[in-house]
Structure formats: C-alpha cells, structure tokens
C-alpha cells in the first residue's frame, strides 16, 4: 500500500485525501489547526457558527464528481440549497436581484435594465458556448507549452480572450456601467480587478447567473467535515495541531516532512495544500529552492486581501442571503484599491446573511450569524491594521446603515471577530495576506501557473488555489482531481 503525506487539511488537501484513500493509498494529512477546512473551516462565536472563508458553492457538479470518483454519493453527506435570488445588488440609484429563473430574470431586467434584456440573454447563450470550449483548459494538466498542441486545447485558445479584460469584454456588450459591475465583480474571487482580469473570466458571471449559487446546510465547512469522515472511514489519518516545518529533500527528491516538534514522517508522495508562496518560501529549505526562490516569489503577483467582520447577532435581519452594496462610483473605488493600493473611501461591502435560510447556524433560532467583508490591499500596502481597524470598521457599519436602513446593527451584536490582512498572513499562512493566493494574470494561469506536479522537487505535488486551474472552490476541487490522476497515472 503506497503512503501519501498531505500538508494541510484545506478543501484541496481533503479532496485529494478522499480520492487517494478510496483507491487504497495510505493517507496521512497533517494540519496545523485544531479543525479541518483551512480557509473553509468553521468559526464559532457564542453558539453562532460561521464559515471563515467561502460563503457559497458555484457549479456543484465538480464537487459531485469528486465524491463519485471516491465511490461516494454527495447527497448522502451534504444538503445543497439553491440561493434565489442570487444576490441583492444595491447601487447608488437602483437595486437589482438577479435570478437563474429565466422568466423572473426577464422581468427583473425589464425593471432595472430595460435596454439590455435581449443583450443579457444573448450574453448567456454565447458564454455557454465559451464555457464548453474552455473546459479542456480547465480539465488538463499543463505540463509544458506543448500541451497547447493537443487538438482540443488548441481549439479552445480562440476563447481565452487574454488580449482583453473582463471589464472591456462586458463594456462592449452593455452600456450601463451598473450592469457591467454586477457582472464583473466576480473577479474578486480571483483577487483581481475586472480592469486587469483576463477576458476569459467573463464565464464567472455566466456560471452564477445561469447555473446558480448554492448554500450547504450547516455551512460550507460541512464539505470539509464530510470529507474528513470519508477519509477516516477509508483508513486515512488526519493529524490535527501538527504543523509541518519543512520538507526532507535529498538530491532534488523529497522523502518526507519534519514537524515543529522535530519529529519526522516519510513518504515518496507528498502533496502540498498550504498557500503556494508560503510553501515555496518556508517549507522548501533555501538550499533546495530552484525556480521558486524567495526573490522570485516576491515578484509574483498576489491577490487582494479581505477585511472580514463576523457578527453574532441576537436577531435576524430581513436581508438577502447575499447582499452587495456597491460603491457610489465603483470604477473609481476599484482603481483606488487595485492601482493605487489604497483603502477606498467609497466602499463596496458584501454582506452574507445565511441564517435567514439556515436555522442550524445558531442555537437560538431568532439569532443570526452575519458576515461582512470588504476587499482591501494585501500586506504589501503600507497599512497598519492595528491602528486602522477600528476606524475602518466604523466606515463599514455606516455604509451598511446608509444603504440598507438598518440603524440598530451595533445594538444587536453579542460577539464579534475581525480578520484583517495581517491576520490572514500571520494566522492562516497566506503570503502577503493575499486571501485568494496568486493572482490570475495572463502570466500566471495555465502553463505559467505552478504545475500540479511541483517542478522544483521530485515526489512533490500541489493542490489548492496556487496551482492549476486556480482559485475558487470548484477550481480547487478540480486541482485535486488533476493531481491525484498524476499520482495514480490515470
């Protein structure tokens, strides 16, 4: 029985562990925290449960496929609930509630964007074709540039749109900038501005608006807990509170890992699920760093970060499951954030209100778990969060009150936690506090992204947002499929 060591029990590591344990591999996962999930782990504040990171599941077919490959049925472990409407978007002079229901969406478009009803449905039809053409890129491991000569891959290149950006592609179709921002803000999941994200990522809004968004009953961390149970059922071991200190490398080959307590474990198959830049800088001894030396890592483009507030409330507000409060001038706000590396004065605020739909998240069913997040520069920016946090928190609360007419939010907070970019870097080992890892620039995707098989050191593989195909839960799960296929030669 072949042994596998996996560093980190995030969604990528757990998915890989589930797939390999189902094939008879002896799986050992080493996790630095006391609970599985990584950025998807649960957080509990006074009997109120939160998802630390991702707040929805997009395109659940990828997750279902992971379970099927592990000889499991997703529905036996998780209950997925479709979110409808997808969001409530609050702009300066209008509100917009998109839905996947075509008839309802037609009426909503006629109400809010009457000039673009036909354009919108034509956009979905064209993006469906684009999505199908791009699938081979997503499902292939890019071992080298020669991968592009695969006929299916070659035919998909026309649809990459790397010569343009998401914003430019959408602006050619829609003249109303509010609609453009409603369909381009999804680049935040890539940690990027729509003015910089490659045009191929217009498919993100298509996937949301056409396929839908899903909530997992009990929170998205239930995915991690379900995978943990399956791995352990298959004989795998998950070692909590066991941080890896470094890889054991001889002659460009890894043979095991050393831990903070100076113990070691050995294997000729090692999978990394920690943040890629953290892994390359901290877990690979300097004398064994080749392509990904510290100076090279520092030159890579890393994503934005997030300022996140987790509020345990003694009431439930009548807010949508997802509410996006856009800046009064979204374009100016995005550019201040991404081009000037400043905290914008004109804030775009995302509010997650799952307790309206899911009463399992709080012990008292009249209470709620509210998560508020704002995209901010990563720690490369000159921002001292020890002094900036309180004032920034106040700005966010004021913004919510002004746009939602909820004037008593502060009165109903019974517990609170805030995570800043500095916290993401220090406590979650995210390089530069970049919540979404490596940015998805045209020079950091496909064959230019760190490969699923780590090229610097033999016996080492990668899963997670830092490798191909990239960030977002569906891509992270796909990375586990690609990586385990390399390991099992299937």
Coordinates of C-alpha atoms in Angstrom, one line a residue:
X1 CA 0.0 0.0 0.0
X2 CA 1.5 3.3 -1.1
X3 CA 1.7 6.0 1.5
X4 CA 0.8 9.7 0.9
X5 CA 1.6 12.7 3.1
X6 CA -0.7 15.7 2.6
X7 CA 0.3 19.1 4.1
X8 CA -2.8 20.9 5.1
X9 CA -6.5 19.9 5.5
X10 CA -8.0 22.6 3.3
X11 CA -10.5 21.7 0.7
X12 CA -7.8 20.7 -1.9
X13 CA -6.0 18.5 0.6
X14 CA -9.1 16.9 1.9
X15 CA -10.4 16.2 -1.7
X16 CA -7.1 14.7 -2.7
X17 CA -7.0 12.6 0.5
X18 CA -10.6 11.4 -0.1
X19 CA -9.7 10.4 -3.7
X20 CA -6.5 8.6 -2.9
X21 CA -7.8 6.8 0.2
X22 CA -10.7 5.5 -1.9
X23 CA -8.0 4.0 -4.2
X24 CA -6.3 2.2 -1.3
X25 CA -3.5 4.7 -0.6
X26 CA -2.4 5.1 3.0
X27 CA -3.2 8.8 3.5
X28 CA -1.8 10.9 6.3
X29 CA -2.9 14.6 6.4
X30 CA -1.0 17.0 8.7
X31 CA -2.9 20.1 9.7
X32 CA -1.6 22.9 11.8
X33 CA -5.0 23.9 13.2
X34 CA -7.3 22.1 15.6
X35 CA -10.0 21.6 13.0
X36 CA -10.1 20.7 9.3
X37 CA -11.1 23.1 6.5
X38 CA -8.3 25.6 6.1
X39 CA -9.9 28.8 5.0
X40 CA -13.2 26.8 4.8
X41 CA -13.1 25.9 8.5
X42 CA -15.9 26.8 10.8
X43 CA -15.7 29.6 13.3
X44 CA -17.9 29.6 16.4
X45 CA -18.8 32.7 18.5
X46 CA -21.2 32.2 21.4
X47 CA -23.2 29.4 19.8
X48 CA -23.2 31.2 16.4
X49 CA -21.4 29.3 13.6
X50 CA -19.7 31.0 10.6
X51 CA -17.8 29.9 7.5
X52 CA -14.4 31.5 7.8
X53 CA -13.8 31.8 4.1
X54 CA -16.0 30.8 1.1
X55 CA -19.7 31.6 1.5
X56 CA -21.3 29.8 -1.4
X57 CA -20.7 26.9 -3.8
X58 CA -20.7 27.5 -7.5
X59 CA -21.1 24.8 -10.1
X60 CA -21.5 21.9 -7.6
X61 CA -21.1 19.4 -10.4
X62 CA -17.3 19.4 -9.8
X63 CA -17.8 18.6 -6.1
X64 CA -20.3 15.8 -7.0
X65 CA -17.7 14.4 -9.4
X66 CA -15.1 14.3 -6.6
X67 CA -17.5 12.3 -4.5
X68 CA -18.3 10.0 -7.4
X69 CA -14.6 9.3 -8.1
X70 CA -14.3 8.4 -4.4
X71 CA -17.2 6.0 -4.8
X72 CA -19.5 8.2 -2.7
X73 CA -22.8 10.0 -3.3
X74 CA -22.7 13.6 -2.4
X75 CA -26.4 13.7 -1.4
X76 CA -25.7 11.1 1.3
X77 CA -23.4 13.5 3.1
X78 CA -24.5 17.1 2.2
X79 CA -27.7 19.0 1.6
X80 CA -27.3 21.7 -1.0
X81 CA -29.8 24.6 -1.1
X82 CA -30.1 26.8 -4.2
X83 CA -29.9 30.5 -3.4
X84 CA -32.7 32.6 -5.1
X85 CA -32.3 35.4 -5.8
X86 CA -28.6 35.1 -6.3
X87 CA -27.9 38.5 -4.7
X88 CA -29.4 41.8 -4.0
X89 CA -27.2 44.4 -5.6
X90 CA -27.5 47.9 -4.1
X91 CA -26.3 50.6 -6.4
X92 CA -26.4 54.4 -5.9
X93 CA -29.7 54.8 -7.7
X94 CA -31.1 51.3 -8.1
X95 CA -31.3 47.8 -6.7
X96 CA -31.1 44.6 -8.7
X97 CA -32.0 41.0 -7.8
X98 CA -30.7 38.6 -10.4
X99 CA -32.0 35.0 -10.5
X100 CA -31.5 31.9 -12.6
X101 CA -35.2 31.7 -13.3
X102 CA -35.4 33.0 -16.9
X103 CA -38.9 34.4 -16.7
X104 CA -38.3 36.1 -13.4
X105 CA -35.0 37.4 -14.7
X106 CA -36.6 38.8 -17.8
X107 CA -39.0 40.8 -15.7
X108 CA -36.1 41.9 -13.4
X109 CA -34.1 43.1 -16.4
X110 CA -37.1 44.9 -17.8
X111 CA -37.5 46.7 -14.4
X112 CA -33.9 47.7 -13.9
X113 CA -32.0 47.5 -17.3
X114 CA -34.8 47.6 -19.9
X115 CA -32.3 48.5 -22.7
X116 CA -30.3 45.3 -22.2
X117 CA -32.9 42.5 -21.9
X118 CA -32.0 41.0 -25.3
X119 CA -28.3 41.6 -24.8
X120 CA -28.3 39.8 -21.4
X121 CA -29.8 36.6 -22.7
X122 CA -27.6 36.7 -25.8
X123 CA -24.7 37.0 -23.5
X124 CA -25.7 33.9 -21.6
X125 CA -26.0 31.9 -24.8
X126 CA -22.6 33.0 -26.1
X127 CA -21.0 32.4 -22.7
X128 CA -22.4 28.9 -22.7
X129 CA -20.5 28.2 -25.9
X130 CA -17.4 29.8 -24.5
X131 CA -17.7 27.7 -21.3
X132 CA -17.9 24.5 -23.2
X133 CA -14.9 25.5 -25.3
X134 CA -12.8 26.4 -22.3
X135 CA -13.5 23.2 -20.3
X136 CA -10.5 21.3 -21.8
X137 CA -8.2 24.1 -20.5
X138 CA -9.6 23.6 -17.0
X139 CA -9.5 19.8 -17.1
X140 CA -6.0 19.4 -18.5
X141 CA -2.7 19.5 -16.6
X142 CA -0.3 21.9 -18.3
X143 CA 3.0 20.1 -18.1
X144 CA 4.5 22.4 -20.7
X145 CA 3.7 24.7 -23.6
X146 CA 3.4 21.6 -25.8
X147 CA 0.0 20.9 -24.1
X148 CA -1.4 23.6 -26.3
X149 CA -0.8 21.4 -29.3
X150 CA -3.4 19.0 -28.1
X151 CA -6.2 19.5 -30.7
X152 CA -8.9 20.1 -28.0
X153 CA -6.7 22.6 -26.2
X154 CA -5.7 24.3 -29.4
X155 CA -9.3 24.8 -30.5
X156 CA -10.1 26.5 -27.1
X157 CA -7.4 29.1 -27.4
X158 CA -9.7 31.4 -29.5
X159 CA -11.9 31.8 -26.4
X160 CA -9.2 32.7 -23.9
X161 CA -9.6 36.4 -24.5
X162 CA -6.2 37.1 -22.9
X163 CA -5.8 40.1 -25.2
X164 CA -8.7 41.8 -23.4
X165 CA -10.0 42.2 -19.8
X166 CA -13.3 41.2 -18.2
X167 CA -14.5 44.8 -18.0
X168 CA -13.6 45.6 -21.6
X169 CA -15.4 42.5 -22.9
X170 CA -18.6 43.3 -20.9
X171 CA -18.5 47.0 -21.7
X172 CA -18.6 46.1 -25.4
X173 CA -22.0 44.4 -24.8
X174 CA -23.6 46.5 -22.1
X175 CA -23.5 50.3 -22.0
X176 CA -25.0 50.6 -18.4
X177 CA -21.9 50.5 -16.1
X178 CA -24.0 49.3 -13.2
X179 CA -24.9 46.2 -15.1
X180 CA -21.2 45.8 -16.1
X181 CA -20.1 46.0 -12.5
X182 CA -22.9 43.5 -11.5
X183 CA -21.4 41.0 -14.0
X184 CA -17.7 41.7 -13.4
X185 CA -17.3 42.0 -9.6
X186 CA -16.9 38.2 -9.6
X187 CA -13.2 38.8 -10.5
X188 CA -12.9 39.4 -6.7
X189 CA -12.9 35.6 -6.4
X190 CA -9.6 35.7 -8.3
X191 CA -8.4 38.5 -6.1
X192 CA -8.3 40.9 -9.0
X193 CA -9.8 44.0 -10.6
X194 CA -12.1 43.5 -13.6
X195 CA -9.9 46.1 -15.3
X196 CA -7.0 43.6 -15.1
X197 CA -8.5 40.1 -15.1
X198 CA -8.2 38.3 -18.4
X199 CA -11.3 38.3 -20.6
X200 CA -11.7 34.6 -20.3
X201 CA -13.1 35.1 -16.8
X202 CA -16.4 36.5 -18.1
X203 CA -17.5 32.9 -17.6
X204 CA -17.7 33.5 -13.8
X205 CA -20.8 35.7 -14.1
X206 CA -22.2 33.3 -16.6
X207 CA -21.8 30.4 -14.1
X208 CA -23.5 32.3 -11.4
X209 CA -26.4 33.8 -13.4
X210 CA -27.0 30.7 -15.5
X211 CA -26.1 27.7 -13.2
X212 CA -26.8 29.3 -9.8
X213 CA -25.2 29.6 -6.4
X214 CA -25.7 27.0 -3.6
X215 CA -25.6 27.1 0.2
X216 CA -24.6 24.0 2.1
X217 CA -26.9 23.3 5.1
X218 CA -24.9 23.9 8.2
X219 CA -22.3 26.0 6.4
X220 CA -19.8 25.3 3.7
X221 CA -17.4 23.8 6.3
X222 CA -19.7 20.8 6.2
X223 CA -18.0 19.8 3.0
X224 CA -14.7 19.6 4.9
X225 CA -16.2 17.6 7.7
X226 CA -17.9 15.2 5.3
X227 CA -14.5 14.6 3.5
X228 CA -12.8 14.1 6.9
X229 CA -15.3 11.3 7.7
X230 CA -14.8 9.6 4.4
X231 CA -11.0 9.7 4.6
X232 CA -11.1 8.2 8.1
X233 CA -13.7 5.6 7.0
X234 CA -11.2 4.6 4.3
X235 CA -8.4 4.2 6.8
X236 CA -6.7 7.6 6.4
X237 CA -5.4 9.6 9.3
X238 CA -5.8 13.3 9.9
X239 CA -3.3 14.7 12.4
X240 CA -4.6 18.0 13.8
X241 CA -2.4 20.6 15.6
X242 CA 0.6 19.1 13.7
X243 CA 2.3 21.9 11.7
X244 CA 4.9 20.9 9.1
X245 CA 8.2 22.8 9.5
X246 CA 10.0 21.7 6.3
X247 CA 10.3 19.0 3.6
X248 CA 13.1 16.5 3.8
X249 CA 14.9 16.7 0.5
X250 CA 18.0 14.8 -0.9
X251 CA 19.3 15.1 -4.4
X252 CA 16.3 17.1 -5.6
X253 CA 13.9 14.5 -4.3
X254 CA 11.5 14.8 -1.3
X255 CA 11.4 11.8 1.1
X256 CA 9.3 13.2 4.0
X257 CA 8.4 16.1 6.2
X258 CA 9.8 17.4 9.5
X259 CA 7.4 18.9 12.1
X260 CA 7.7 21.8 14.5
X261 CA 8.2 19.3 17.4
X262 CA 11.3 17.9 15.5
X263 CA 9.6 14.6 14.7
X264 CA 9.5 13.3 11.1
X265 CA 7.4 11.2 8.8
X266 CA 8.5 9.7 5.5
X267 CA 6.9 9.1 2.1
X268 CA 7.8 9.4 -1.6
X269 CA 4.5 11.1 -2.4
X270 CA 3.9 14.5 -0.8
X271 CA 1.0 16.8 -1.6
X272 CA 1.1 20.4 -0.5
X273 CA -2.3 22.1 0.2
X274 CA -0.9 25.1 2.1
X275 CA -0.6 28.5 0.4
X276 CA 1.8 28.1 -2.5
X277 CA 4.0 31.1 -1.9
X278 CA 4.2 30.2 1.9
X279 CA 5.1 26.7 0.9
X280 CA 7.8 27.6 -1.5
X281 CA 9.4 30.2 0.8
X282 CA 9.1 28.4 4.1
X283 CA 8.7 24.6 3.7
X284 CA 11.4 24.2 1.0
X285 CA 14.8 24.6 2.6
X286 CA 16.7 27.5 0.9
X287 CA 19.5 25.3 -0.5
X288 CA 16.9 23.3 -2.4
X289 CA 15.0 26.2 -3.8
X290 CA 15.5 26.4 -7.6
X291 CA 12.9 28.2 -9.8
X292 CA 10.8 29.4 -6.9
X293 CA 13.4 31.2 -4.8
X294 CA 12.3 33.8 -2.3
X295 CA 13.1 36.7 -4.7
X296 CA 11.1 35.0 -7.5
X297 CA 8.1 34.5 -5.1
X298 CA 8.2 38.2 -4.1
X299 CA 8.0 39.2 -7.8
X300 CA 4.8 37.1 -8.4
X301 CA 1.5 39.0 -8.5
X302 CA -0.6 38.2 -5.4
X303 CA -4.2 38.8 -4.9
X304 CA -6.1 41.4 -2.9
X305 CA -7.0 40.7 0.7
X306 CA -10.2 40.9 2.7
X307 CA -11.2 42.7 5.8
X308 CA -13.9 40.4 7.3
X309 CA -16.2 41.0 10.3
X310 CA -18.1 38.1 11.8
X311 CA -21.0 39.3 13.9
X312 CA -23.1 37.1 16.2
X313 CA -26.4 38.9 16.4
X314 CA -29.4 38.4 18.7
X315 CA -31.8 39.0 15.8
X316 CA -32.2 38.1 12.2
X317 CA -32.4 40.9 9.6
X318 CA -34.6 40.8 6.5
X319 CA -31.6 40.9 4.2
X320 CA -30.9 38.7 1.2
X321 CA -28.7 35.7 1.6
X322 CA -26.0 37.7 -0.4
X323 CA -26.2 41.5 -0.4
X324 CA -23.6 43.5 -2.4
X325 CA -23.5 47.2 -1.6
X326 CA -21.6 48.8 -4.4
X327 CA -19.6 52.0 -4.1
X328 CA -21.3 55.1 -5.4
X329 CA -18.6 55.2 -8.0
X330 CA -17.5 51.6 -8.4
X331 CA -14.9 52.3 -11.1
X332 CA -13.1 54.9 -9.1
X333 CA -13.2 52.8 -6.0
X334 CA -11.8 49.7 -7.7
X335 CA -8.9 51.7 -9.2
X336 CA -8.1 53.3 -5.9
X337 CA -7.9 49.8 -4.4
X338 CA -6.0 47.9 -7.1
X339 CA -3.9 50.6 -8.9
X340 CA -3.1 53.0 -6.0
X341 CA -3.1 50.3 -3.3
X342 CA -5.2 52.5 -1.1
X343 CA -8.2 51.9 1.1
X344 CA -11.1 53.3 -0.8
X345 CA -13.2 56.0 0.9
X346 CA -16.1 54.9 -1.3
X347 CA -16.7 51.3 -0.1
X348 CA -18.2 48.2 -1.8
X349 CA -19.4 46.0 1.0
X350 CA -20.5 42.3 0.8
X351 CA -23.0 41.0 3.5
X352 CA -23.6 37.3 4.0
X353 CA -26.9 36.5 5.8
X354 CA -27.2 32.7 5.8
X355 CA -29.3 32.5 9.0
X356 CA -32.4 33.7 7.1
X357 CA -32.3 30.4 5.1
X358 CA -30.4 28.1 7.5
X359 CA -31.5 28.0 11.2
X360 CA -28.9 25.4 12.1
X361 CA -26.2 28.0 12.4
X362 CA -27.4 29.4 15.7
X363 CA -28.6 27.7 18.9
X364 CA -31.3 30.4 19.3
X365 CA -33.3 30.3 16.1
X366 CA -34.1 34.1 16.3
X367 CA -30.4 34.9 16.3
X368 CA -28.2 35.1 13.2
X369 CA -24.6 34.8 12.0
X370 CA -23.8 37.8 9.8
X371 CA -20.5 38.0 7.9
X372 CA -19.4 41.3 6.3
X373 CA -16.4 41.6 4.0
X374 CA -14.6 44.3 2.1
X375 CA -11.8 43.8 -0.5
X376 CA -8.7 45.7 0.7
X377 CA -5.0 45.8 -0.3
X378 CA -2.8 42.9 0.9
X379 CA 0.0 43.5 3.4
X380 CA 2.3 44.8 0.7
X381 CA 0.5 48.1 1.1
X382 CA 1.6 50.4 3.8
X383 CA -1.4 50.0 6.2
X384 CA -1.0 49.5 9.9
X385 CA -4.1 47.4 10.7
X386 CA -3.5 47.7 14.5
X387 CA -4.4 51.4 14.2
X388 CA -6.7 51.3 11.1
X389 CA -9.1 48.6 12.1
X390 CA -11.5 50.5 14.4
X391 CA -12.0 53.4 12.0
X392 CA -12.4 51.2 9.0
X393 CA -15.0 49.0 10.9
X394 CA -16.9 52.2 11.7
X395 CA -16.9 53.2 8.0
X396 CA -18.3 49.8 7.0
X397 CA -21.1 49.9 9.6
X398 CA -22.0 53.4 8.5
X399 CA -22.1 52.3 4.8
X400 CA -24.4 49.4 5.7
X401 CA -26.7 51.7 7.7
X402 CA -26.9 54.2 4.9
X403 CA -27.8 51.7 2.2
X404 CA -30.0 49.2 4.0
X405 CA -31.7 51.5 6.6
X406 CA -30.6 49.1 9.3
X407 CA -29.8 51.6 12.0
X408 CA -29.6 49.3 15.1
X409 CA -26.9 46.8 14.0
X410 CA -24.4 47.8 16.8
X411 CA -27.2 47.3 19.4
X412 CA -27.6 43.6 18.4
X413 CA -24.0 42.4 18.3
X414 CA -23.4 39.9 21.1
X415 CA -20.0 38.7 19.9
X416 CA -17.6 39.8 17.1
X417 CA -14.4 38.8 15.4
X418 CA -12.4 40.7 12.8
X419 CA -9.8 39.3 10.4
X420 CA -7.5 41.7 8.7
X421 CA -4.9 41.2 6.0
X422 CA -2.3 40.9 8.8
X423 CA -4.3 38.2 10.4
X424 CA -4.6 36.2 7.2
X425 CA -0.8 36.4 6.8
X426 CA 0.0 35.6 10.4
X427 CA -2.6 33.0 11.4
X428 CA -3.5 31.4 8.1
X429 CA 0.0 31.5 6.5
X430 CA -1.2 33.4 3.4
X431 CA 1.8 35.2 1.8
X432 CA 1.2 39.0 1.9
X433 CA -2.2 38.2 3.5
X434 CA -3.5 37.6 -0.1
X435 CA -6.8 35.8 0.6
X436 CA -7.1 34.4 -2.9
X437 CA -3.4 33.4 -3.3
X438 CA -1.6 34.0 -6.6
X439 CA -3.4 36.5 -8.9
X440 CA -4.8 35.2 -12.1
X441 CA -2.9 37.4 -14.5
X442 CA -2.3 36.1 -18.1
X443 CA 1.2 35.4 -17.0
X444 CA 0.1 33.3 -14.0
X445 CA -2.5 31.0 -15.5
X446 CA -2.5 27.7 -17.4
X447 CA 1.2 26.6 -18.1
X448 CA 2.5 29.7 -16.3
X449 CA 0.9 28.7 -13.0
X450 CA 2.7 26.4 -10.7
X451 CA 2.1 22.9 -12.0
X452 CA 0.2 20.2 -10.2
X453 CA 3.5 18.3 -10.1
X454 CA 6.0 20.6 -8.3
X455 CA 8.8 21.2 -10.8
X456 CA 11.5 22.1 -8.3
X457 CA 11.4 18.9 -6.4
X458 CA 10.5 15.3 -7.3
X459 CA 7.9 13.4 -5.4
X460 CA 6.1 16.7 -4.6
X461 CA 2.6 17.6 -5.9
X462 CA 0.4 20.7 -5.4
X463 CA -3.4 21.2 -4.9
X464 CA -5.3 24.3 -4.0
X465 CA -5.7 27.8 -5.3
X466 CA -2.0 28.3 -6.0
X467 CA -1.8 25.6 -8.7
X468 CA -3.7 24.9 -11.9
X469 CA -6.6 25.6 -12.6
X470 CA -6.6 28.3 -9.9
X471 CA -8.7 29.9 -7.2
X472 CA -12.3 29.3 -6.2
X473 CA -13.7 26.1 -4.7
X474 CA -14.6 24.5 -8.0
X475 CA -11.1 25.0 -9.3
X476 CA -9.6 23.8 -6.0
X477 CA -11.6 20.6 -6.2
X478 CA -10.5 20.2 -9.9
X479 CA -6.9 20.6 -8.8
X480 CA -7.3 17.6 -6.5
X481 CA -8.7 15.6 -9.5
X482 CA -5.8 16.6 -11.7
X483 CA -3.1 16.0 -9.1
X484 CA -4.4 12.6 -8.0
X485 CA -4.6 11.5 -11.6
X486 CA -0.9 12.3 -11.9
X487 CA -0.1 10.3 -8.8
X488 CA -2.2 7.3 -9.8
X489 CA -1.3 7.5 -13.5
X490 CA -4.9 7.5 -14.6

